[in-house]
Amino acid sequence: MFGILFLDFSGRRLQLYSYEQLPKWYQEMESPYITGGYRNDLSYQQCFKSIFQIHNETGNIWTSLLPAILFLPLALYDITVSVPGLHGNRTDYVAIMIFHLCFQFGASASAYFHAFLAQGCRQRYEQCLAVDLWGLAMSSVSGALHYVTYAFCCSWQWQTLYCVSIGGLITWYSVIWLHPRMVPGWVSLESRFLAFFPLWVVLYGLLIFHSLHHWPGNLGQVIMSYPGLIRVFRTV
């Protein structure tokens, strides 16, 4: 049996559990190779306090939370220095803001999942997991929208079509993951994956193959940093 007590800043003890001590549903969600350090049956407030304690999710929490914090100055730098230095227009500002905002969503959602999954309820665990998966989709869509903005800047029809398609897909994805009725027992996690993933693959495939045909000589430059995208496609 495995049990360790850690003190938080208020002196309260945090009970940690071994894998064998977890409920059956919790074991199904976790890896048996992680044998100890689990939190369980905590309140929302206790989960928040455990962010500053040592357990088997501490690294996962802070490797998501720290980038979200540290990238805020980078976002400010891009908006106040990078884009003005490249003589960016309104579209450039919107693209950069969406890029950074979606990154913040992704990193914060991951930190939320790892911090608040230990509330002793499978439904709450899967709701936190849904937030994490939604955040991953938001991070992914930021790159796609950013790419479309510049790769098709000379063709507003294609730019509009792809932006609307991506926006519609992420709206649908937000509904199936975040809507209160989309909880376990109503729509399973597997069904929600199937409701999104094939459409996402098709859209990304169309975008990649279209851009290969549209800009065959600029692929190396396209995958450069996002300020580089502004330089490349302003010269096309």
PDB file of C-alpha atoms in Angstrom:
ATOM      1  CA  MET A   1       0.000   0.000   0.000  1.00  0.00           C
ATOM      2  CA  PHE A   2       1.120   3.506  -0.778  1.00  0.00           C
ATOM      3  CA  GLY A   3       0.267   6.682   1.053  1.00  0.00           C
ATOM      4  CA  ILE A   4       2.162   9.947   1.403  1.00  0.00           C
ATOM      5  CA  LEU A   5       1.156  13.166   3.112  1.00  0.00           C
ATOM      6  CA  PHE A   6       2.265  16.585   1.879  1.00  0.00           C
ATOM      7  CA  LEU A   7       1.555  19.906   3.568  1.00  0.00           C
ATOM      8  CA  ASP A   8       0.184  22.882   1.654  1.00  0.00           C
ATOM      9  CA  PHE A   9       0.834  26.513   2.582  1.00  0.00           C
ATOM     10  CA  SER A  10      -1.958  26.471   5.167  1.00  0.00           C
ATOM     11  CA  GLY A  11      -0.567  23.363   6.861  1.00  0.00           C
ATOM     12  CA  ARG A  12      -3.336  21.018   5.650  1.00  0.00           C
ATOM     13  CA  ARG A  13      -2.297  17.549   4.625  1.00  0.00           C
ATOM     14  CA  LEU A  14      -2.752  16.238   1.112  1.00  0.00           C
ATOM     15  CA  GLN A  15      -3.373  12.511   0.975  1.00  0.00           C
ATOM     16  CA  LEU A  16      -1.741  10.774  -1.994  1.00  0.00           C
ATOM     17  CA  TYR A  17      -2.695   7.307  -3.182  1.00  0.00           C
ATOM     18  CA  SER A  18      -1.131   4.416  -5.014  1.00  0.00           C
ATOM     19  CA  TYR A  19      -2.556   3.146  -8.293  1.00  0.00           C
ATOM     20  CA  GLU A  20      -4.080   0.131  -6.513  1.00  0.00           C
ATOM     21  CA  GLN A  21      -5.919   2.397  -4.062  1.00  0.00           C
ATOM     22  CA  LEU A  22      -7.757   4.265  -6.809  1.00  0.00           C
ATOM     23  CA  PRO A  23     -11.361   3.502  -7.799  1.00  0.00           C
ATOM     24  CA  LYS A  24     -11.720   1.176 -10.769  1.00  0.00           C
ATOM     25  CA  TRP A  25     -12.876   3.924 -13.148  1.00  0.00           C
ATOM     26  CA  TYR A  26      -9.889   6.083 -12.145  1.00  0.00           C
ATOM     27  CA  GLN A  27      -7.497   3.217 -12.848  1.00  0.00           C
ATOM     28  CA  GLU A  28      -8.987   2.902 -16.341  1.00  0.00           C
ATOM     29  CA  MET A  29      -8.132   6.550 -16.995  1.00  0.00           C
ATOM     30  CA  GLU A  30      -4.550   6.379 -15.726  1.00  0.00           C
ATOM     31  CA  SER A  31      -1.429   4.417 -16.564  1.00  0.00           C
ATOM     32  CA  PRO A  32      -0.576   1.476 -14.268  1.00  0.00           C
ATOM     33  CA  TYR A  33       3.093   2.314 -14.800  1.00  0.00           C
ATOM     34  CA  ILE A  34       2.599   5.419 -12.638  1.00  0.00           C
ATOM     35  CA  THR A  35       2.369   3.590  -9.345  1.00  0.00           C
ATOM     36  CA  GLY A  36       1.801   6.386  -6.834  1.00  0.00           C
ATOM     37  CA  GLY A  37       1.348  10.067  -6.074  1.00  0.00           C
ATOM     38  CA  TYR A  38      -2.322  10.248  -7.069  1.00  0.00           C
ATOM     39  CA  ARG A  39      -4.805  12.733  -5.653  1.00  0.00           C
ATOM     40  CA  ASN A  40      -8.446  11.703  -5.258  1.00  0.00           C
ATOM     41  CA  ASP A  41     -11.767  12.926  -3.904  1.00  0.00           C
ATOM     42  CA  LEU A  42     -10.709  16.572  -3.551  1.00  0.00           C
ATOM     43  CA  SER A  43     -12.953  19.618  -3.640  1.00  0.00           C
ATOM     44  CA  TYR A  44     -12.491  22.261  -6.318  1.00  0.00           C
ATOM     45  CA  GLN A  45     -10.702  24.481  -3.805  1.00  0.00           C
ATOM     46  CA  GLN A  46      -8.422  21.641  -2.684  1.00  0.00           C
ATOM     47  CA  CYS A  47      -7.542  20.900  -6.301  1.00  0.00           C
ATOM     48  CA  PHE A  48      -6.564  24.532  -6.753  1.00  0.00           C
ATOM     49  CA  LYS A  49      -4.350  24.466  -3.650  1.00  0.00           C
ATOM     50  CA  SER A  50      -2.720  21.250  -4.868  1.00  0.00           C
ATOM     51  CA  ILE A  51      -1.263  23.176  -7.810  1.00  0.00           C
ATOM     52  CA  PHE A  52       1.415  24.332  -5.362  1.00  0.00           C
ATOM     53  CA  GLN A  53       2.034  20.875  -3.903  1.00  0.00           C
ATOM     54  CA  ILE A  54       4.033  17.843  -5.003  1.00  0.00           C
ATOM     55  CA  HIS A  55       2.131  14.937  -6.605  1.00  0.00           C
ATOM     56  CA  ASN A  56       2.231  13.040  -9.872  1.00  0.00           C
ATOM     57  CA  GLU A  57       0.463  15.820 -11.815  1.00  0.00           C
ATOM     58  CA  THR A  58       2.662  18.694 -10.622  1.00  0.00           C
ATOM     59  CA  GLY A  59       4.936  18.546 -13.666  1.00  0.00           C
ATOM     60  CA  ASN A  60       1.988  18.329 -16.068  1.00  0.00           C
ATOM     61  CA  ILE A  61       0.348  21.345 -14.476  1.00  0.00           C
ATOM     62  CA  TRP A  62       3.377  23.609 -14.484  1.00  0.00           C
ATOM     63  CA  THR A  63       4.677  22.646 -17.931  1.00  0.00           C
ATOM     64  CA  SER A  64       1.360  23.977 -19.230  1.00  0.00           C
ATOM     65  CA  LEU A  65       0.860  26.862 -16.836  1.00  0.00           C
ATOM     66  CA  LEU A  66       4.338  28.367 -17.096  1.00  0.00           C
ATOM     67  CA  PRO A  67       4.289  28.658 -20.930  1.00  0.00           C
ATOM     68  CA  ALA A  68       0.869  30.325 -20.710  1.00  0.00           C
ATOM     69  CA  ILE A  69       2.353  32.898 -18.326  1.00  0.00           C
ATOM     70  CA  LEU A  70       5.713  33.340 -20.046  1.00  0.00           C
ATOM     71  CA  PHE A  71       4.233  33.749 -23.519  1.00  0.00           C
ATOM     72  CA  LEU A  72       2.156  36.764 -22.480  1.00  0.00           C
ATOM     73  CA  PRO A  73       5.178  39.112 -22.819  1.00  0.00           C
ATOM     74  CA  LEU A  74       5.873  37.552 -26.235  1.00  0.00           C
ATOM     75  CA  ALA A  75       2.311  38.297 -27.323  1.00  0.00           C
ATOM     76  CA  LEU A  76       2.710  41.892 -26.161  1.00  0.00           C
ATOM     77  CA  TYR A  77       6.036  42.164 -27.999  1.00  0.00           C
ATOM     78  CA  ASP A  78       4.556  40.869 -31.259  1.00  0.00           C
ATOM     79  CA  ILE A  79       1.621  43.271 -31.097  1.00  0.00           C
ATOM     80  CA  THR A  80       3.657  46.332 -30.122  1.00  0.00           C
ATOM     81  CA  VAL A  81       6.983  45.670 -31.892  1.00  0.00           C
ATOM     82  CA  SER A  82       7.014  42.831 -34.451  1.00  0.00           C
ATOM     83  CA  VAL A  83       3.900  43.690 -36.445  1.00  0.00           C
ATOM     84  CA  PRO A  84       4.472  47.484 -36.477  1.00  0.00           C
ATOM     85  CA  GLY A  85       8.086  46.845 -37.497  1.00  0.00           C
ATOM     86  CA  LEU A  86       6.833  44.866 -40.493  1.00  0.00           C
ATOM     87  CA  HIS A  87       4.313  47.618 -41.364  1.00  0.00           C
ATOM     88  CA  GLY A  88       1.442  45.271 -40.590  1.00  0.00           C
ATOM     89  CA  ASN A  89      -2.165  46.157 -41.272  1.00  0.00           C
ATOM     90  CA  ARG A  90      -5.331  45.311 -39.379  1.00  0.00           C
ATOM     91  CA  THR A  91      -5.364  41.755 -40.717  1.00  0.00           C
ATOM     92  CA  ASP A  92      -1.875  41.162 -39.363  1.00  0.00           C
ATOM     93  CA  TYR A  93      -2.873  42.373 -35.915  1.00  0.00           C
ATOM     94  CA  VAL A  94      -5.969  40.165 -35.863  1.00  0.00           C
ATOM     95  CA  ALA A  95      -3.978  37.123 -37.043  1.00  0.00           C
ATOM     96  CA  ILE A  96      -1.290  37.580 -34.388  1.00  0.00           C
ATOM     97  CA  MET A  97      -3.873  38.136 -31.648  1.00  0.00           C
ATOM     98  CA  ILE A  98      -5.809  34.998 -32.642  1.00  0.00           C
ATOM     99  CA  PHE A  99      -2.581  32.996 -32.735  1.00  0.00           C
ATOM    100  CA  HIS A 100      -1.581  33.986 -29.214  1.00  0.00           C
ATOM    101  CA  LEU A 101      -5.102  33.803 -27.802  1.00  0.00           C
ATOM    102  CA  CYS A 102      -5.592  30.241 -29.054  1.00  0.00           C
ATOM    103  CA  PHE A 103      -2.222  29.242 -27.631  1.00  0.00           C
ATOM    104  CA  GLN A 104      -3.304  30.618 -24.257  1.00  0.00           C
ATOM    105  CA  PHE A 105      -6.544  28.633 -24.492  1.00  0.00           C
ATOM    106  CA  GLY A 106      -4.623  25.434 -25.208  1.00  0.00           C
ATOM    107  CA  ALA A 107      -2.036  25.819 -22.448  1.00  0.00           C
ATOM    108  CA  SER A 108      -4.577  26.969 -19.858  1.00  0.00           C
ATOM    109  CA  ALA A 109      -7.006  24.152 -20.714  1.00  0.00           C
ATOM    110  CA  SER A 110      -4.243  21.574 -20.263  1.00  0.00           C
ATOM    111  CA  ALA A 111      -3.279  23.046 -16.888  1.00  0.00           C
ATOM    112  CA  TYR A 112      -6.959  23.050 -15.870  1.00  0.00           C
ATOM    113  CA  PHE A 113      -7.372  19.364 -16.698  1.00  0.00           C
ATOM    114  CA  HIS A 114      -4.299  18.218 -14.787  1.00  0.00           C
ATOM    115  CA  ALA A 115      -5.113  20.427 -11.802  1.00  0.00           C
ATOM    116  CA  PHE A 116      -8.809  19.591 -11.363  1.00  0.00           C
ATOM    117  CA  LEU A 117      -9.176  15.987 -12.537  1.00  0.00           C
ATOM    118  CA  ALA A 118      -8.947  14.570  -8.988  1.00  0.00           C
ATOM    119  CA  GLN A 119     -12.444  15.412  -7.764  1.00  0.00           C
ATOM    120  CA  GLY A 120     -13.419  11.788  -7.115  1.00  0.00           C
ATOM    121  CA  CYS A 121     -16.017  11.608  -9.885  1.00  0.00           C
ATOM    122  CA  ARG A 122     -15.699  10.079 -13.342  1.00  0.00           C
ATOM    123  CA  GLN A 123     -18.044  12.675 -14.836  1.00  0.00           C
ATOM    124  CA  ARG A 124     -15.966  15.556 -13.478  1.00  0.00           C
ATOM    125  CA  TYR A 125     -12.781  13.842 -14.718  1.00  0.00           C
ATOM    126  CA  GLU A 126     -14.184  13.504 -18.239  1.00  0.00           C
ATOM    127  CA  GLN A 127     -15.471  17.072 -18.204  1.00  0.00           C
ATOM    128  CA  CYS A 128     -11.964  18.289 -17.365  1.00  0.00           C
ATOM    129  CA  LEU A 129     -10.573  16.040 -20.097  1.00  0.00           C
ATOM    130  CA  ALA A 130     -13.059  17.546 -22.557  1.00  0.00           C
ATOM    131  CA  VAL A 131     -11.768  21.039 -21.712  1.00  0.00           C
ATOM    132  CA  ASP A 132      -8.208  19.829 -22.337  1.00  0.00           C
ATOM    133  CA  LEU A 133      -9.113  18.325 -25.730  1.00  0.00           C
ATOM    134  CA  TRP A 134     -10.982  21.500 -26.676  1.00  0.00           C
ATOM    135  CA  GLY A 135      -7.861  23.492 -25.808  1.00  0.00           C
ATOM    136  CA  LEU A 136      -5.749  21.260 -28.058  1.00  0.00           C
ATOM    137  CA  ALA A 137      -8.154  21.927 -30.915  1.00  0.00           C
ATOM    138  CA  MET A 138      -7.969  25.670 -30.296  1.00  0.00           C
ATOM    139  CA  SER A 139      -4.169  25.555 -30.442  1.00  0.00           C
ATOM    140  CA  SER A 140      -4.357  23.608 -33.678  1.00  0.00           C
ATOM    141  CA  VAL A 141      -6.882  25.937 -35.277  1.00  0.00           C
ATOM    142  CA  SER A 142      -4.745  28.971 -34.497  1.00  0.00           C
ATOM    143  CA  GLY A 143      -2.012  27.650 -36.783  1.00  0.00           C
ATOM    144  CA  ALA A 144      -4.509  26.810 -39.534  1.00  0.00           C
ATOM    145  CA  LEU A 145      -6.186  30.222 -39.440  1.00  0.00           C
ATOM    146  CA  HIS A 146      -2.831  31.950 -39.379  1.00  0.00           C
ATOM    147  CA  TYR A 147      -1.637  29.942 -42.359  1.00  0.00           C
ATOM    148  CA  VAL A 148      -4.798  30.610 -44.375  1.00  0.00           C
ATOM    149  CA  THR A 149      -4.579  34.344 -43.660  1.00  0.00           C
ATOM    150  CA  TYR A 150      -1.221  34.659 -45.426  1.00  0.00           C
ATOM    151  CA  ALA A 151      -1.060  31.711 -47.812  1.00  0.00           C
ATOM    152  CA  PHE A 152      -4.232  32.923 -49.541  1.00  0.00           C
ATOM    153  CA  CYS A 153      -3.871  36.663 -48.961  1.00  0.00           C
ATOM    154  CA  CYS A 154      -4.061  37.281 -52.735  1.00  0.00           C
ATOM    155  CA  SER A 155      -7.285  35.313 -53.085  1.00  0.00           C
ATOM    156  CA  TRP A 156      -9.960  36.609 -50.732  1.00  0.00           C
ATOM    157  CA  GLN A 157     -12.455  34.011 -51.984  1.00  0.00           C
ATOM    158  CA  TRP A 158     -10.318  31.055 -50.886  1.00  0.00           C
ATOM    159  CA  GLN A 159      -9.252  32.867 -47.755  1.00  0.00           C
ATOM    160  CA  THR A 160     -12.857  33.500 -46.786  1.00  0.00           C
ATOM    161  CA  LEU A 161     -13.935  29.943 -47.622  1.00  0.00           C
ATOM    162  CA  TYR A 162     -11.217  28.345 -45.497  1.00  0.00           C
ATOM    163  CA  CYS A 163     -11.618  30.775 -42.599  1.00  0.00           C
ATOM    164  CA  VAL A 164     -15.373  30.188 -42.504  1.00  0.00           C
ATOM    165  CA  SER A 165     -14.852  26.406 -42.739  1.00  0.00           C
ATOM    166  CA  ILE A 166     -12.315  26.378 -39.913  1.00  0.00           C
ATOM    167  CA  GLY A 167     -14.473  28.695 -37.828  1.00  0.00           C
ATOM    168  CA  GLY A 168     -17.493  26.451 -38.343  1.00  0.00           C
ATOM    169  CA  LEU A 169     -15.509  23.357 -37.439  1.00  0.00           C
ATOM    170  CA  ILE A 170     -14.115  24.812 -34.241  1.00  0.00           C
ATOM    171  CA  THR A 171     -17.604  26.027 -33.283  1.00  0.00           C
ATOM    172  CA  TRP A 172     -18.932  22.504 -33.769  1.00  0.00           C
ATOM    173  CA  TYR A 173     -16.012  21.129 -31.797  1.00  0.00           C
ATOM    174  CA  SER A 174     -16.671  23.600 -28.959  1.00  0.00           C
ATOM    175  CA  VAL A 175     -20.295  22.478 -28.820  1.00  0.00           C
ATOM    176  CA  ILE A 176     -19.616  18.746 -28.700  1.00  0.00           C
ATOM    177  CA  TRP A 177     -16.952  19.130 -26.005  1.00  0.00           C
ATOM    178  CA  LEU A 178     -18.211  22.015 -23.863  1.00  0.00           C
ATOM    179  CA  HIS A 179     -22.014  21.992 -24.112  1.00  0.00           C
ATOM    180  CA  PRO A 180     -23.564  20.903 -20.776  1.00  0.00           C
ATOM    181  CA  ARG A 181     -25.599  18.140 -22.433  1.00  0.00           C
ATOM    182  CA  MET A 182     -22.497  16.553 -23.964  1.00  0.00           C
ATOM    183  CA  VAL A 183     -21.605  14.758 -20.752  1.00  0.00           C
ATOM    184  CA  PRO A 184     -20.716  11.096 -20.247  1.00  0.00           C
ATOM    185  CA  GLY A 185     -23.849   8.985 -20.488  1.00  0.00           C
ATOM    186  CA  TRP A 186     -25.323  11.304 -23.112  1.00  0.00           C
ATOM    187  CA  VAL A 187     -22.560  11.304 -25.714  1.00  0.00           C
ATOM    188  CA  SER A 188     -19.449   9.191 -25.132  1.00  0.00           C
ATOM    189  CA  LEU A 189     -15.906  10.499 -25.544  1.00  0.00           C
ATOM    190  CA  GLU A 190     -15.393   8.135 -28.463  1.00  0.00           C
ATOM    191  CA  SER A 191     -18.492   9.437 -30.266  1.00  0.00           C
ATOM    192  CA  ARG A 192     -17.364  13.009 -29.822  1.00  0.00           C
ATOM    193  CA  PHE A 193     -14.000  12.140 -31.352  1.00  0.00           C
ATOM    194  CA  LEU A 194     -15.738  10.560 -34.337  1.00  0.00           C
ATOM    195  CA  ALA A 195     -17.958  13.630 -34.700  1.00  0.00           C
ATOM    196  CA  PHE A 196     -14.928  15.830 -35.216  1.00  0.00           C
ATOM    197  CA  PHE A 197     -11.739  14.054 -36.240  1.00  0.00           C
ATOM    198  CA  PRO A 198     -12.659  12.915 -39.800  1.00  0.00           C
ATOM    199  CA  LEU A 199     -13.877  16.422 -40.709  1.00  0.00           C
ATOM    200  CA  TRP A 200     -10.683  17.923 -39.313  1.00  0.00           C
ATOM    201  CA  VAL A 201      -8.495  15.551 -41.332  1.00  0.00           C
ATOM    202  CA  VAL A 202     -10.410  16.319 -44.540  1.00  0.00           C
ATOM    203  CA  LEU A 203     -10.170  20.078 -44.050  1.00  0.00           C
ATOM    204  CA  TYR A 204      -6.452  19.987 -43.241  1.00  0.00           C
ATOM    205  CA  GLY A 205      -5.829  17.696 -46.206  1.00  0.00           C
ATOM    206  CA  LEU A 206      -7.606  20.096 -48.570  1.00  0.00           C
ATOM    207  CA  LEU A 207      -5.723  23.039 -47.123  1.00  0.00           C
ATOM    208  CA  ILE A 208      -2.316  21.371 -47.477  1.00  0.00           C
ATOM    209  CA  PHE A 209      -2.850  20.066 -51.012  1.00  0.00           C
ATOM    210  CA  HIS A 210      -4.370  23.345 -52.175  1.00  0.00           C
ATOM    211  CA  SER A 211      -1.475  25.354 -50.788  1.00  0.00           C
ATOM    212  CA  LEU A 212       1.015  22.947 -52.397  1.00  0.00           C
ATOM    213  CA  HIS A 213      -0.601  23.725 -55.729  1.00  0.00           C
ATOM    214  CA  HIS A 214      -1.078  27.432 -55.011  1.00  0.00           C
ATOM    215  CA  TRP A 215       2.381  28.269 -53.609  1.00  0.00           C
ATOM    216  CA  PRO A 216       4.756  25.415 -54.603  1.00  0.00           C
ATOM    217  CA  GLY A 217       7.898  27.561 -54.330  1.00  0.00           C
ATOM    218  CA  ASN A 218       7.286  28.979 -50.863  1.00  0.00           C
ATOM    219  CA  LEU A 219       6.754  25.916 -48.683  1.00  0.00           C
ATOM    220  CA  GLY A 220      10.006  26.336 -46.807  1.00  0.00           C
ATOM    221  CA  GLN A 221       9.162  29.921 -45.999  1.00  0.00           C
ATOM    222  CA  VAL A 222       5.571  29.102 -45.095  1.00  0.00           C
ATOM    223  CA  ILE A 223       6.638  26.911 -42.174  1.00  0.00           C
ATOM    224  CA  MET A 224       8.906  29.603 -40.756  1.00  0.00           C
ATOM    225  CA  SER A 225       7.937  31.751 -37.787  1.00  0.00           C
ATOM    226  CA  TYR A 226       4.676  33.620 -38.083  1.00  0.00           C
ATOM    227  CA  PRO A 227       6.337  37.064 -38.521  1.00  0.00           C
ATOM    228  CA  GLY A 228       8.133  35.442 -41.455  1.00  0.00           C
ATOM    229  CA  LEU A 229       4.772  34.701 -43.039  1.00  0.00           C
ATOM    230  CA  ILE A 230       4.058  38.410 -43.203  1.00  0.00           C
ATOM    231  CA  ARG A 231       7.379  39.076 -44.967  1.00  0.00           C
ATOM    232  CA  VAL A 232       6.921  36.228 -47.450  1.00  0.00           C
ATOM    233  CA  PHE A 233       3.402  36.854 -48.613  1.00  0.00           C
ATOM    234  CA  ARG A 234       3.640  40.636 -48.687  1.00  0.00           C
ATOM    235  CA  THR A 235       6.125  40.169 -51.536  1.00  0.00           C
ATOM    236  CA  VAL A 236       3.960  37.778 -53.566  1.00  0.00           C
TER     237      VAL A 236
END
